[in-house]
Structure formats: C-alpha cells, structure tokens
GROMACS .gro file of C-alpha atoms in nm:
model
  437
    1UNK     CA    1   6.712  -0.854   7.424
    2UNK     CA    2   6.713  -0.914   7.819
    3UNK     CA    3   7.056  -0.791   7.837
    4UNK     CA    4   7.061  -0.416   8.037
    5UNK     CA    5   7.412  -0.347   7.929
    6UNK     CA    6   7.244  -0.270   7.573
    7UNK     CA    7   7.087   0.024   7.718
    8UNK     CA    8   7.415   0.152   7.794
    9UNK     CA    9   7.551   0.066   7.397
   10UNK     CA   10   7.231   0.282   7.292
   11UNK     CA   11   7.345   0.569   7.499
   12UNK     CA   12   7.691   0.562   7.384
   13UNK     CA   13   7.623   0.549   7.047
   14UNK     CA   14   7.364   0.807   7.037
   15UNK     CA   15   7.614   1.049   7.293
   16UNK     CA   16   7.916   0.968   7.065
   17UNK     CA   17   7.736   1.129   6.753
   18UNK     CA   18   7.685   1.417   6.930
   19UNK     CA   19   7.302   1.408   6.860
   20UNK     CA   20   6.974   1.448   7.011
   21UNK     CA   21   6.651   1.228   6.879
   22UNK     CA   22   6.459   1.530   6.764
   23UNK     CA   23   6.790   1.655   6.542
   24UNK     CA   24   6.848   1.318   6.374
   25UNK     CA   25   6.602   1.320   6.103
   26UNK     CA   26   6.400   1.516   5.818
   27UNK     CA   27   6.068   1.657   5.950
   28UNK     CA   28   5.799   1.405   6.010
   29UNK     CA   29   5.639   1.259   6.314
   30UNK     CA   30   5.858   1.205   6.632
   31UNK     CA   31   5.799   0.837   6.602
   32UNK     CA   32   5.945   0.864   6.267
   33UNK     CA   33   6.229   1.072   6.364
   34UNK     CA   34   6.342   0.854   6.626
   35UNK     CA   35   6.320   0.550   6.425
   36UNK     CA   36   6.512   0.689   6.140
   37UNK     CA   37   6.768   0.807   6.394
   38UNK     CA   38   6.801   0.419   6.534
   39UNK     CA   39   6.857   0.326   6.174
   40UNK     CA   40   7.131   0.566   6.117
   41UNK     CA   41   7.326   0.501   6.427
   42UNK     CA   42   7.563   0.221   6.525
   43UNK     CA   43   7.245   0.032   6.651
   44UNK     CA   44   7.113  -0.034   6.293
   45UNK     CA   45   7.245  -0.399   6.249
   46UNK     CA   46   7.110  -0.512   6.625
   47UNK     CA   47   6.818  -0.721   6.624
   48UNK     CA   48   6.659  -0.499   6.913
   49UNK     CA   49   6.610  -0.207   6.672
   50UNK     CA   50   6.437  -0.441   6.434
   51UNK     CA   51   6.214  -0.608   6.687
   52UNK     CA   52   6.102  -0.228   6.819
   53UNK     CA   53   6.006  -0.162   6.454
   54UNK     CA   54   5.821  -0.482   6.404
   55UNK     CA   55   5.633  -0.421   6.752
   56UNK     CA   56   5.513  -0.094   6.636
   57UNK     CA   57   5.399  -0.218   6.325
   58UNK     CA   58   5.237  -0.552   6.438
   59UNK     CA   59   4.991  -0.330   6.699
   60UNK     CA   60   4.877  -0.122   6.381
   61UNK     CA   61   4.711  -0.480   6.251
   62UNK     CA   62   4.595  -0.600   6.557
   63UNK     CA   63   4.447  -0.332   6.765
   64UNK     CA   64   4.239  -0.362   7.109
   65UNK     CA   65   3.885  -0.174   7.043
   66UNK     CA   66   3.751   0.017   7.326
   67UNK     CA   67   3.474   0.297   7.393
   68UNK     CA   68   3.558   0.647   7.470
   69UNK     CA   69   3.607   0.745   7.750
   70UNK     CA   70   3.894   0.503   7.812
   71UNK     CA   71   4.128   0.462   8.094
   72UNK     CA   72   4.417   0.203   8.151
   73UNK     CA   73   4.684   0.154   8.382
   74UNK     CA   74   4.969  -0.055   8.202
   75UNK     CA   75   5.347  -0.131   8.243
   76UNK     CA   76   5.613  -0.178   7.957
   77UNK     CA   77   5.874  -0.374   8.021
   78UNK     CA   78   6.206  -0.197   7.942
   79UNK     CA   79   6.381  -0.544   7.836
   80UNK     CA   80   6.136  -0.605   7.581
   81UNK     CA   81   6.029  -0.405   7.265
   82UNK     CA   82   5.643  -0.343   7.310
   83UNK     CA   83   5.377  -0.147   7.158
   84UNK     CA   84   4.991  -0.124   7.224
   85UNK     CA   85   4.719  -0.007   7.019
   86UNK     CA   86   4.349   0.109   7.058
   87UNK     CA   87   4.048   0.127   6.787
   88UNK     CA   88   3.780   0.364   6.882
   89UNK     CA   89   3.526   0.584   6.726
   90UNK     CA   90   3.467   0.949   6.746
   91UNK     CA   91   3.218   1.202   6.578
   92UNK     CA   92   3.277   1.495   6.397
   93UNK     CA   93   3.312   1.797   6.607
   94UNK     CA   94   3.415   1.626   6.909
   95UNK     CA   95   3.802   1.689   7.002
   96UNK     CA   96   3.990   1.374   7.109
   97UNK     CA   97   4.214   1.410   7.406
   98UNK     CA   98   4.494   1.184   7.511
   99UNK     CA   99   4.673   1.187   7.828
  100UNK     CA  100   4.948   0.994   7.957
  101UNK     CA  101   5.109   0.981   8.285
  102UNK     CA  102   5.409   0.868   8.372
  103UNK     CA  103   5.386   0.668   8.691
  104UNK     CA  104   5.756   0.550   8.739
  105UNK     CA  105   6.011   0.626   8.503
  106UNK     CA  106   5.947   1.001   8.448
  107UNK     CA  107   6.235   1.047   8.204
  108UNK     CA  108   6.143   0.803   7.946
  109UNK     CA  109   6.021   0.920   7.590
  110UNK     CA  110   5.681   0.769   7.492
  111UNK     CA  111   5.525   0.794   7.163
  112UNK     CA  112   5.166   0.862   7.107
  113UNK     CA  113   5.061   0.808   6.744
  114UNK     CA  114   4.690   0.878   6.600
  115UNK     CA  115   4.556   0.774   6.290
  116UNK     CA  116   4.227   0.753   6.074
  117UNK     CA  117   4.118   0.443   5.998
  118UNK     CA  118   4.020   0.459   5.611
  119UNK     CA  119   3.770   0.254   5.411
  120UNK     CA  120   3.934  -0.079   5.312
  121UNK     CA  121   4.184  -0.054   5.662
  122UNK     CA  122   4.412   0.208   5.521
  123UNK     CA  123   4.544   0.429   5.819
  124UNK     CA  124   4.609   0.791   5.767
  125UNK     CA  125   4.855   0.961   6.040
  126UNK     CA  126   4.700   1.237   6.179
  127UNK     CA  127   4.876   1.563   6.343
  128UNK     CA  128   4.787   1.604   6.704
  129UNK     CA  129   4.847   1.952   6.894
  130UNK     CA  130   4.916   1.979   7.252
  131UNK     CA  131   5.180   1.945   7.542
  132UNK     CA  132   5.437   1.661   7.539
  133UNK     CA  133   5.192   1.389   7.699
  134UNK     CA  134   4.879   1.589   7.698
  135UNK     CA  135   4.721   1.582   7.327
  136UNK     CA  136   4.422   1.698   7.130
  137UNK     CA  137   4.264   1.622   6.792
  138UNK     CA  138   3.955   1.808   6.666
  139UNK     CA  139   3.753   1.550   6.450
  140UNK     CA  140   3.657   1.680   6.096
  141UNK     CA  141   3.558   1.369   5.935
  142UNK     CA  142   3.583   1.001   5.964
  143UNK     CA  143   3.462   0.751   6.216
  144UNK     CA  144   3.721   0.503   6.321
  145UNK     CA  145   4.074   0.599   6.478
  146UNK     CA  146   4.368   0.428   6.600
  147UNK     CA  147   4.577   0.508   6.874
  148UNK     CA  148   4.942   0.376   6.909
  149UNK     CA  149   5.161   0.381   7.229
  150UNK     CA  150   5.508   0.314   7.254
  151UNK     CA  151   5.809   0.402   7.484
  152UNK     CA  152   6.168   0.457   7.335
  153UNK     CA  153   6.383   0.145   7.290
  154UNK     CA  154   6.508  -0.003   7.633
  155UNK     CA  155   6.266   0.241   7.837
  156UNK     CA  156   5.916   0.177   7.993
  157UNK     CA  157   5.752   0.181   8.284
  158UNK     CA  158   5.446   0.203   8.465
  159UNK     CA  159   5.153   0.472   8.296
  160UNK     CA  160   4.792   0.542   8.328
  161UNK     CA  161   4.658   0.637   7.964
  162UNK     CA  162   4.341   0.800   7.900
  163UNK     CA  163   4.155   0.851   7.594
  164UNK     CA  164   3.852   1.084   7.559
  165UNK     CA  165   3.691   1.363   7.444
  166UNK     CA  166   3.585   1.743   7.486
  167UNK     CA  167   3.344   1.974   7.330
  168UNK     CA  168   3.471   2.176   7.032
  169UNK     CA  169   3.223   2.451   7.070
  170UNK     CA  170   3.067   2.655   7.342
  171UNK     CA  171   2.698   2.600   7.401
  172UNK     CA  172   2.450   2.863   7.238
  173UNK     CA  173   2.260   2.904   7.551
  174UNK     CA  174   2.386   3.029   7.890
  175UNK     CA  175   2.309   2.779   8.219
  176UNK     CA  176   2.254   2.473   7.991
  177UNK     CA  177   2.419   2.201   7.772
  178UNK     CA  178   2.387   1.934   7.539
  179UNK     CA  179   2.168   1.753   7.793
  180UNK     CA  180   1.901   2.015   7.728
  181UNK     CA  181   1.861   1.926   7.379
  182UNK     CA  182   1.497   1.814   7.337
  183UNK     CA  183   1.491   1.753   6.952
  184UNK     CA  184   1.805   1.553   6.795
  185UNK     CA  185   1.947   1.578   6.445
  186UNK     CA  186   1.750   1.358   6.188
  187UNK     CA  187   1.409   1.348   6.358
  188UNK     CA  188   1.117   1.352   6.113
  189UNK     CA  189   0.978   1.655   6.000
  190UNK     CA  190   0.651   1.739   5.793
  191UNK     CA  191   0.520   1.393   5.877
  192UNK     CA  192   0.857   1.212   5.773
  193UNK     CA  193   0.898   1.406   5.418
  194UNK     CA  194   1.224   1.577   5.565
  195UNK     CA  195   1.463   1.518   5.835
  196UNK     CA  196   1.550   1.776   6.118
  197UNK     CA  197   1.879   1.954   6.021
  198UNK     CA  198   1.978   2.061   6.367
  199UNK     CA  199   1.903   2.043   6.722
  200UNK     CA  200   1.643   2.235   6.933
  201UNK     CA  201   1.687   2.390   7.284
  202UNK     CA  202   1.390   2.503   7.472
  203UNK     CA  203   1.419   2.822   7.666
  204UNK     CA  204   1.238   3.107   7.803
  205UNK     CA  205   1.141   3.365   7.532
  206UNK     CA  206   1.416   3.646   7.573
  207UNK     CA  207   1.709   3.435   7.662
  208UNK     CA  208   2.020   3.559   7.490
  209UNK     CA  209   2.153   3.336   7.216
  210UNK     CA  210   2.543   3.323   7.181
  211UNK     CA  211   2.805   3.275   6.965
  212UNK     CA  212   2.926   2.924   6.971
  213UNK     CA  213   3.288   3.011   6.814
  214UNK     CA  214   3.500   3.280   6.658
  215UNK     CA  215   3.359   3.412   6.330
  216UNK     CA  216   3.165   3.679   6.132
  217UNK     CA  217   2.801   3.711   6.066
  218UNK     CA  218   2.727   3.636   5.709
  219UNK     CA  219   2.353   3.659   5.717
  220UNK     CA  220   2.067   3.813   5.916
  221UNK     CA  221   1.718   3.759   5.784
  222UNK     CA  222   1.366   3.611   5.793
  223UNK     CA  223   1.242   3.312   5.616
  224UNK     CA  224   0.925   3.071   5.623
  225UNK     CA  225   1.065   2.770   5.800
  226UNK     CA  226   1.333   2.946   6.057
  227UNK     CA  227   1.139   3.270   6.102
  228UNK     CA  228   1.434   3.532   6.205
  229UNK     CA  229   1.774   3.363   6.174
  230UNK     CA  230   2.129   3.471   6.237
  231UNK     CA  231   2.429   3.286   6.033
  232UNK     CA  232   2.772   3.303   6.138
  233UNK     CA  233   3.060   3.207   5.917
  234UNK     CA  234   3.372   3.023   6.107
  235UNK     CA  235   3.631   2.851   5.914
  236UNK     CA  236   3.508   2.510   5.776
  237UNK     CA  237   3.145   2.553   5.921
  238UNK     CA  238   2.833   2.760   5.905
  239UNK     CA  239   2.645   2.813   6.255
  240UNK     CA  240   2.255   2.871   6.177
  241UNK     CA  241   2.044   2.961   6.470
  242UNK     CA  242   1.670   3.016   6.371
  243UNK     CA  243   1.314   3.115   6.531
  244UNK     CA  244   1.467   3.407   6.729
  245UNK     CA  245   1.250   3.638   6.891
  246UNK     CA  246   1.495   3.948   6.796
  247UNK     CA  247   1.858   3.968   6.606
  248UNK     CA  248   2.083   4.204   6.790
  249UNK     CA  249   2.381   4.191   6.524
  250UNK     CA  250   2.425   4.304   6.169
  251UNK     CA  251   2.566   4.149   5.853
  252UNK     CA  252   2.961   4.147   5.857
  253UNK     CA  253   3.032   4.168   6.237
  254UNK     CA  254   3.283   3.991   6.388
  255UNK     CA  255   3.184   3.773   6.693
  256UNK     CA  256   3.366   3.569   6.956
  257UNK     CA  257   3.249   3.291   7.204
  258UNK     CA  258   2.998   3.430   7.403
  259UNK     CA  259   2.878   3.714   7.206
  260UNK     CA  260   2.508   3.778   7.196
  261UNK     CA  261   2.332   3.739   6.864
  262UNK     CA  262   1.980   3.754   6.940
  263UNK     CA  263   1.724   3.611   7.173
  264UNK     CA  264   1.509   3.271   7.192
  265UNK     CA  265   1.160   3.306   7.032
  266UNK     CA  266   0.926   3.099   6.848
  267UNK     CA  267   0.921   3.286   6.463
  268UNK     CA  268   0.875   3.087   6.116
  269UNK     CA  269   0.728   2.739   6.140
  270UNK     CA  270   0.775   2.736   6.523
  271UNK     CA  271   0.505   3.014   6.614
  272UNK     CA  272   0.271   2.695   6.720
  273UNK     CA  273   0.558   2.566   6.987
  274UNK     CA  274   0.712   2.699   7.284
  275UNK     CA  275   0.988   2.908   7.246
  276UNK     CA  276   1.329   2.760   7.129
  277UNK     CA  277   1.638   2.780   6.929
  278UNK     CA  278   1.717   2.586   6.664
  279UNK     CA  279   2.058   2.533   6.609
  280UNK     CA  280   2.224   2.388   6.295
  281UNK     CA  281   2.586   2.339   6.147
  282UNK     CA  282   2.658   2.329   5.778
  283UNK     CA  283   2.972   2.207   5.610
  284UNK     CA  284   3.090   2.319   5.280
  285UNK     CA  285   2.852   2.262   5.020
  286UNK     CA  286   2.563   2.357   5.259
  287UNK     CA  287   2.598   1.960   5.371
  288UNK     CA  288   2.415   1.949   5.729
  289UNK     CA  289   2.637   1.807   6.030
  290UNK     CA  290   2.489   1.668   6.333
  291UNK     CA  291   2.588   1.928   6.631
  292UNK     CA  292   2.559   1.717   6.923
  293UNK     CA  293   2.921   1.556   6.889
  294UNK     CA  294   3.017   1.942   6.895
  295UNK     CA  295   2.884   1.996   7.234
  296UNK     CA  296   2.916   1.675   7.418
  297UNK     CA  297   3.161   1.633   7.711
  298UNK     CA  298   3.284   1.283   7.807
  299UNK     CA  299   3.157   1.135   8.166
  300UNK     CA  300   3.465   1.144   8.371
  301UNK     CA  301   3.611   0.784   8.489
  302UNK     CA  302   3.703   0.692   8.812
  303UNK     CA  303   4.086   0.639   8.891
  304UNK     CA  304   4.279   0.292   8.886
  305UNK     CA  305   4.433   0.115   9.167
  306UNK     CA  306   4.814   0.110   9.130
  307UNK     CA  307   4.811  -0.200   9.370
  308UNK     CA  308   4.703  -0.383   9.050
  309UNK     CA  309   5.007  -0.300   8.852
  310UNK     CA  310   5.232  -0.573   9.053
  311UNK     CA  311   5.051  -0.850   8.834
  312UNK     CA  312   5.142  -0.672   8.498
  313UNK     CA  313   5.384  -0.894   8.274
  314UNK     CA  314   5.311  -1.185   8.521
  315UNK     CA  315   5.157  -1.515   8.405
  316UNK     CA  316   4.779  -1.599   8.456
  317UNK     CA  317   4.524  -1.842   8.351
  318UNK     CA  318   4.192  -1.893   8.284
  319UNK     CA  319   3.959  -2.006   8.570
  320UNK     CA  320   3.637  -2.132   8.432
  321UNK     CA  321   3.566  -2.403   8.191
  322UNK     CA  322   3.552  -2.163   7.873
  323UNK     CA  323   3.584  -1.819   7.858
  324UNK     CA  324   3.549  -1.540   7.570
  325UNK     CA  325   3.847  -1.342   7.469
  326UNK     CA  326   3.724  -1.022   7.353
  327UNK     CA  327   3.829  -0.725   7.105
  328UNK     CA  328   3.731  -0.479   7.399
  329UNK     CA  329   3.656  -0.446   7.750
  330UNK     CA  330   3.275  -0.506   7.712
  331UNK     CA  331   3.070  -0.784   7.627
  332UNK     CA  332   2.911  -0.578   7.355
  333UNK     CA  333   3.271  -0.636   7.174
  334UNK     CA  334   3.359  -0.879   6.920
  335UNK     CA  335   3.470  -1.212   7.057
  336UNK     CA  336   3.820  -1.298   6.896
  337UNK     CA  337   3.852  -1.662   7.056
  338UNK     CA  338   3.717  -1.872   7.314
  339UNK     CA  339   4.006  -1.995   7.586
  340UNK     CA  340   3.978  -2.326   7.760
  341UNK     CA  341   4.016  -2.349   8.130
  342UNK     CA  342   4.394  -2.328   8.230
  343UNK     CA  343   4.494  -2.154   7.921
  344UNK     CA  344   4.774  -1.934   8.020
  345UNK     CA  345   4.851  -1.529   7.913
  346UNK     CA  346   5.038  -1.222   8.058
  347UNK     CA  347   4.848  -0.945   8.182
  348UNK     CA  348   4.941  -0.640   8.023
  349UNK     CA  349   4.710  -0.358   8.163
  350UNK     CA  350   4.375  -0.299   8.364
  351UNK     CA  351   4.074  -0.098   8.309
  352UNK     CA  352   3.732  -0.082   8.487
  353UNK     CA  353   3.681  -0.465   8.555
  354UNK     CA  354   3.875  -0.588   8.287
  355UNK     CA  355   4.245  -0.690   8.201
  356UNK     CA  356   4.394  -0.651   7.892
  357UNK     CA  357   4.575  -0.947   7.796
  358UNK     CA  358   4.858  -1.095   7.584
  359UNK     CA  359   4.828  -1.457   7.453
  360UNK     CA  360   5.162  -1.660   7.386
  361UNK     CA  361   5.119  -1.631   7.048
  362UNK     CA  362   5.110  -1.264   7.057
  363UNK     CA  363   4.749  -1.203   7.007
  364UNK     CA  364   4.572  -0.950   7.228
  365UNK     CA  365   4.216  -0.887   7.397
  366UNK     CA  366   4.032  -0.849   7.696
  367UNK     CA  367   3.920  -1.090   7.981
  368UNK     CA  368   3.664  -1.015   8.260
  369UNK     CA  369   3.873  -0.979   8.591
  370UNK     CA  370   3.662  -1.221   8.791
  371UNK     CA  371   3.773  -1.489   8.528
  372UNK     CA  372   4.125  -1.487   8.604
  373UNK     CA  373   4.357  -1.588   8.851
  374UNK     CA  374   4.729  -1.607   8.875
  375UNK     CA  375   4.979  -1.905   8.830
  376UNK     CA  376   5.119  -1.896   9.186
  377UNK     CA  377   4.942  -2.202   9.262
  378UNK     CA  378   5.071  -2.496   9.012
  379UNK     CA  379   4.802  -2.720   8.888
  380UNK     CA  380   4.984  -3.033   8.909
  381UNK     CA  381   5.339  -3.190   8.902
  382UNK     CA  382   5.483  -3.363   8.598
  383UNK     CA  383   5.815  -3.512   8.534
  384UNK     CA  384   5.999  -3.380   8.236
  385UNK     CA  385   6.167  -3.673   8.039
  386UNK     CA  386   6.480  -3.654   7.818
  387UNK     CA  387   6.224  -3.733   7.513
  388UNK     CA  388   6.012  -3.448   7.570
  389UNK     CA  389   5.967  -3.169   7.321
  390UNK     CA  390   6.075  -2.821   7.493
  391UNK     CA  391   6.039  -2.465   7.405
  392UNK     CA  392   6.222  -2.177   7.572
  393UNK     CA  393   5.952  -1.946   7.458
  394UNK     CA  394   5.655  -1.974   7.235
  395UNK     CA  395   5.813  -1.917   6.904
  396UNK     CA  396   6.159  -2.097   6.963
  397UNK     CA  397   6.187  -2.423   6.798
  398UNK     CA  398   6.132  -2.749   6.993
  399UNK     CA  399   6.431  -2.930   7.109
  400UNK     CA  400   6.514  -3.203   7.354
  401UNK     CA  401   6.728  -3.206   7.626
  402UNK     CA  402   6.824  -3.407   7.967
  403UNK     CA  403   6.940  -3.129   8.136
  404UNK     CA  404   6.585  -3.034   8.212
  405UNK     CA  405   6.468  -3.378   8.313
  406UNK     CA  406   6.313  -3.421   8.644
  407UNK     CA  407   5.999  -3.283   8.829
  408UNK     CA  408   5.853  -2.988   8.729
  409UNK     CA  409   5.504  -2.746   8.829
  410UNK     CA  410   5.235  -2.753   8.561
  411UNK     CA  411   5.137  -2.380   8.570
  412UNK     CA  412   4.914  -2.371   8.278
  413UNK     CA  413   4.865  -2.479   7.919
  414UNK     CA  414   4.814  -2.304   7.582
  415UNK     CA  415   4.766  -2.515   7.266
  416UNK     CA  416   4.967  -2.853   7.269
  417UNK     CA  417   5.203  -2.715   7.544
  418UNK     CA  418   5.221  -2.677   7.941
  419UNK     CA  419   5.387  -2.400   8.057
  420UNK     CA  420   5.580  -2.550   8.381
  421UNK     CA  421   5.833  -2.398   8.620
  422UNK     CA  422   6.133  -2.653   8.626
  423UNK     CA  423   6.322  -2.760   8.961
  424UNK     CA  424   6.543  -2.464   8.908
  425UNK     CA  425   6.253  -2.207   8.860
  426UNK     CA  426   6.271  -2.158   8.491
  427UNK     CA  427   5.974  -2.144   8.291
  428UNK     CA  428   5.957  -2.396   7.992
  429UNK     CA  429   5.711  -2.488   7.765
  430UNK     CA  430   5.685  -2.884   7.760
  431UNK     CA  431   5.455  -3.077   7.481
  432UNK     CA  432   5.187  -3.239   7.621
  433UNK     CA  433   5.229  -3.588   7.665
  434UNK     CA  434   4.918  -3.667   7.447
  435UNK     CA  435   4.976  -3.449   7.187
  436UNK     CA  436   5.131  -3.548   6.833
  437UNK     CA  437   5.500  -3.562   6.786
   0.00000   0.00000   0.00000
C-alpha cells in the first residue's frame, strides 16, 4: 500500500478506458459511482481497492460523536486508505451545513456523505445540495445524523472540516432574532392543562409582522385563544401568527419572506399581557413543531492553527497515569476506554483543545490535548532478543527473527507489546518481556 507507483497505475487504468469518474456508473451518490468505477476498472483485483471500501464501511460503525458547530483540522495520508465519520444531533428546521477546505492538495476529490441514523442504528443516505465542498441539508425529521469524509484512492492531504447549521426561516420581526424569544415551545399553559405550541416574541404594539418563507395566505380570522390570526401555507409547513393588532393580507395572497402580514398586538387570550407575537409551526396532520430550530444560528468557531498539522499521523502517548478516551471532544461525551500511561496512538486531527486519535487496533476517539505527548523522547532502552516475538504492524502475525536483534528505544506500549525504534530506525512491535507467550 505504501508503493507510490500504484498511483500511476490508477491513472493509467482510468485513462486507458477513456472515462471520468462521474461517467463510470449508474446514477447514485458520487461515492457509489466512484466505488463502482474502481470495481469495474483493471484495479478491481488489487487489495488497495478492497481496503479503500473497507475503510469507508468501518467508520460507519465506529463514529466519533460531536456537537454542532464542529471544526477540525485533519490530514489524510495518500498512501493509506482512510476515512473519518462524525455522529451528531440536529433539530427539525435547522439547515445542516458542511464546508470542506482543501489546504494542500487542491486537485484531490473528496467524498462527503450524510446519513440519517434511524431507530435500531440503520443508516439512510441523504441527498445534500450545494457546491462541490459546501453542502446544505434542511432537517425535516430525525435526530441523529452521521457524516462520512473520505478522499479518493491514493489521494489525501490537509483539510479543514466544518459541520454547522444555519436557520431555514427568516425571523418574523425586524431587528429581532431567536435570542429575543421570551416564551418557548412546550411551556405549560392553563395551569399545566396544555402546552405552548409555539414561541412568543415581545415587541411594541404596531410592529410589522413578516412572512418567514414564500407561501400563500390560507386563513385570516379571529378566535378565542389567538385573537386576530393569519396562517400561511408553505409546502410541508403552515405558519401561524396570533395576537395580532391588525391583519394586512387576504386569503389567497401570495407572500415572500419579509412581506408584512399584520402588526403586533395582544388580542385573544393575550389581552392582559404586553403586546407580543405568538408564532407557531405546524406539520401535516396539524402537528405542532418547535420553531426554535428554524431560527437558530450557530456560534462562529475560532480558526485552528495549521502549525499543529505537523503532528498528524505521528505516534504519541499518554502522559498521566490513566486517561479517558471519549467518543467526542467534551467531558460530556461517553467514555470509550481508559488508557494507561505510555499507551500509544496516532494523532489524526485537532479541534479546540482536543485531539482525535486512532489506537493501534483502529478504534478512534478523543483525548484532551494536554494529556498527550509525542514519542520523540524514548522512555527507555531494551534489547531485542532473537527469541522475542515481533510484529511489523498491529494486525500482522507475530514472528521471530534475529535480524532485528540488538538495542532498541521503547517509545510506548499498547496491550502486550512495546512500540520500539530499532537501531536502523524501523518501528516495530515487540512483545513485553513479562507477557505470556
């Protein structure tokens, strides 16, 4: 896999067939078309194609869990088939936004795939819209989502990945935002006999009330609870404006975002409270939906230093006596394992104050940055004996050979093996002297 000449073989195999990736396959996701193209090319019997596919499958079952907004600096080694995945939550009405910045090899093709996690863990692939590496997906339902990132075969480089969200509706009052919401969806009403089916935004009487999306006026009326109301139908949703002081549209009128529908008041059961707008969203079947996600804007995250990227792919080890390996970059995230002092791993990416790491057995997780040190300074020296059991990499079979005998520097350990640098500089796994054979 480390043979760079394979890259030349890939180009020759694809070019000799006179094809481009997007012309190879039946309509599906770009990832699926690319994979089918590899399997249809002269590369189909090469292990690197199987390993590339396996890397993409493996991360779907072993995901890092993050909270939005999330930003990570990472680098993929072109010589190794790699992929990464991120599990996160999003609310109905939010627009998931994914932005990938290519910081080194700008000619590489990257695949960004978004899945909804169904009950039981089943994944449903979603169609995301947008430009090449800036994609958006409006959340219509669901709670958990998974994003997979993978470069094309034998390509990679340094990238910055951002996963965030933007509002899908404009706000119904000028110069106000979701931060001005004073009463939330689900709050008790009528002494707890019912729940609030919308949000309240207080404003001066007569303040213009605006359309939040293109649609058509489906009702203008007056009722006991809402007082003067206006309802707008817009695709999947109906938008309900209540307690108005005045109504300035008629049934059947087409509206677009920013059009004035009426003015803020306190009619209906709000006559004893200060003027405010009650705004509700209803899905098919007149099911009430929390409007907050439709208006929320994600906080902007600070940039990440590219200087840290020099450590990506390098071996590092645990500094304290024991640390928690977590599923995400927060102490709120689930603990996946407890790593002992001197346990080694590779640094795969960096976010604010945390490192995404990969253990020798391919499991991934996050460690706080201040709990980690590089293996530049050896821990001790040991002598490799001809009788010692060795491994070239973690998954390779154990063997014994006298050609590696001699002094070696211990860099760290994992399980029953020490990671050592032999006299010739080669990294090897050597079974610990006190481990059972």
